[in-house]
Amino acid sequence: MIEALRDVAQIGLADVKAGRMRTLDSREQLDQHFSAIAEDAIASVRDQRRVEE
């Protein structure tokens, strides 16, 4: 268990060092960010289903 936590921490630190992090200044920005992620995920599933049909 502790090894998994260390691995995840290293991934997070690497992302920060590489500039792959976003700072949000308000709850509204956080809501917009999560909504955009959800919309992208839904669109991806729809596209995949179209390909499979």
PDB file of C-alpha atoms in Angstrom:
ATOM      1  CA  MET A   1       0.000   0.000   0.000  1.00  0.00           C
ATOM      2  CA  ILE A   2       2.733   2.462   0.921  1.00  0.00           C
ATOM      3  CA  GLU A   3       4.535   1.723  -2.348  1.00  0.00           C
ATOM      4  CA  ALA A   4       1.428   2.647  -4.316  1.00  0.00           C
ATOM      5  CA  LEU A   5       1.152   5.928  -2.418  1.00  0.00           C
ATOM      6  CA  ARG A   6       4.801   6.707  -3.127  1.00  0.00           C
ATOM      7  CA  ASP A   7       4.303   5.954  -6.812  1.00  0.00           C
ATOM      8  CA  VAL A   8       1.304   8.266  -7.002  1.00  0.00           C
ATOM      9  CA  ALA A   9       3.202  11.009  -5.174  1.00  0.00           C
ATOM     10  CA  GLN A  10       6.078  10.713  -7.654  1.00  0.00           C
ATOM     11  CA  ILE A  11       3.670  10.972 -10.578  1.00  0.00           C
ATOM     12  CA  GLY A  12       2.129  14.086  -9.060  1.00  0.00           C
ATOM     13  CA  LEU A  13       5.511  15.695  -8.447  1.00  0.00           C
ATOM     14  CA  ALA A  14       6.625  14.921 -11.997  1.00  0.00           C
ATOM     15  CA  ASP A  15       3.465  16.548 -13.350  1.00  0.00           C
ATOM     16  CA  VAL A  16       4.068  19.684 -11.285  1.00  0.00           C
ATOM     17  CA  LYS A  17       7.708  19.884 -12.420  1.00  0.00           C
ATOM     18  CA  ALA A  18       6.622  19.449 -16.056  1.00  0.00           C
ATOM     19  CA  GLY A  19       4.057  22.231 -15.746  1.00  0.00           C
ATOM     20  CA  ARG A  20       1.052  19.933 -16.069  1.00  0.00           C
ATOM     21  CA  MET A  21      -0.998  21.523 -13.343  1.00  0.00           C
ATOM     22  CA  ARG A  22      -3.687  24.111 -13.286  1.00  0.00           C
ATOM     23  CA  THR A  23      -4.424  26.683 -10.613  1.00  0.00           C
ATOM     24  CA  LEU A  24      -8.059  27.612 -10.211  1.00  0.00           C
ATOM     25  CA  ASP A  25      -9.028  30.746  -8.334  1.00  0.00           C
ATOM     26  CA  SER A  26     -12.649  30.018  -7.536  1.00  0.00           C
ATOM     27  CA  ARG A  27     -15.212  27.297  -7.101  1.00  0.00           C
ATOM     28  CA  GLU A  28     -16.811  28.408 -10.366  1.00  0.00           C
ATOM     29  CA  GLN A  29     -13.557  27.789 -12.226  1.00  0.00           C
ATOM     30  CA  LEU A  30     -13.312  24.366 -10.608  1.00  0.00           C
ATOM     31  CA  ASP A  31     -16.885  23.566 -11.649  1.00  0.00           C
ATOM     32  CA  GLN A  32     -16.153  24.698 -15.221  1.00  0.00           C
ATOM     33  CA  HIS A  33     -12.979  22.621 -15.305  1.00  0.00           C
ATOM     34  CA  PHE A  34     -14.753  19.460 -14.133  1.00  0.00           C
ATOM     35  CA  SER A  35     -17.643  20.098 -16.532  1.00  0.00           C
ATOM     36  CA  ALA A  36     -15.225  20.365 -19.447  1.00  0.00           C
ATOM     37  CA  ILE A  37     -13.534  17.104 -18.432  1.00  0.00           C
ATOM     38  CA  ALA A  38     -16.919  15.378 -18.173  1.00  0.00           C
ATOM     39  CA  GLU A  39     -18.043  16.712 -21.558  1.00  0.00           C
ATOM     40  CA  ASP A  40     -14.820  15.490 -23.178  1.00  0.00           C
ATOM     41  CA  ALA A  41     -15.241  12.049 -21.614  1.00  0.00           C
ATOM     42  CA  ILE A  42     -18.856  11.778 -22.769  1.00  0.00           C
ATOM     43  CA  ALA A  43     -17.929  12.873 -26.294  1.00  0.00           C
ATOM     44  CA  SER A  44     -15.131  10.307 -26.369  1.00  0.00           C
ATOM     45  CA  VAL A  45     -17.523   7.504 -25.419  1.00  0.00           C
ATOM     46  CA  ARG A  46     -20.025   8.641 -28.048  1.00  0.00           C
ATOM     47  CA  ASP A  47     -17.303   8.713 -30.699  1.00  0.00           C
ATOM     48  CA  GLN A  48     -16.102   5.248 -29.704  1.00  0.00           C
ATOM     49  CA  ARG A  49     -19.636   3.845 -29.906  1.00  0.00           C
ATOM     50  CA  ARG A  50     -20.049   5.305 -33.394  1.00  0.00           C
ATOM     51  CA  VAL A  51     -16.838   3.604 -34.507  1.00  0.00           C
ATOM     52  CA  GLU A  52     -18.008   0.277 -33.093  1.00  0.00           C
ATOM     53  CA  GLU A  53     -21.378   0.423 -34.875  1.00  0.00           C
TER      54      GLU A  53
END
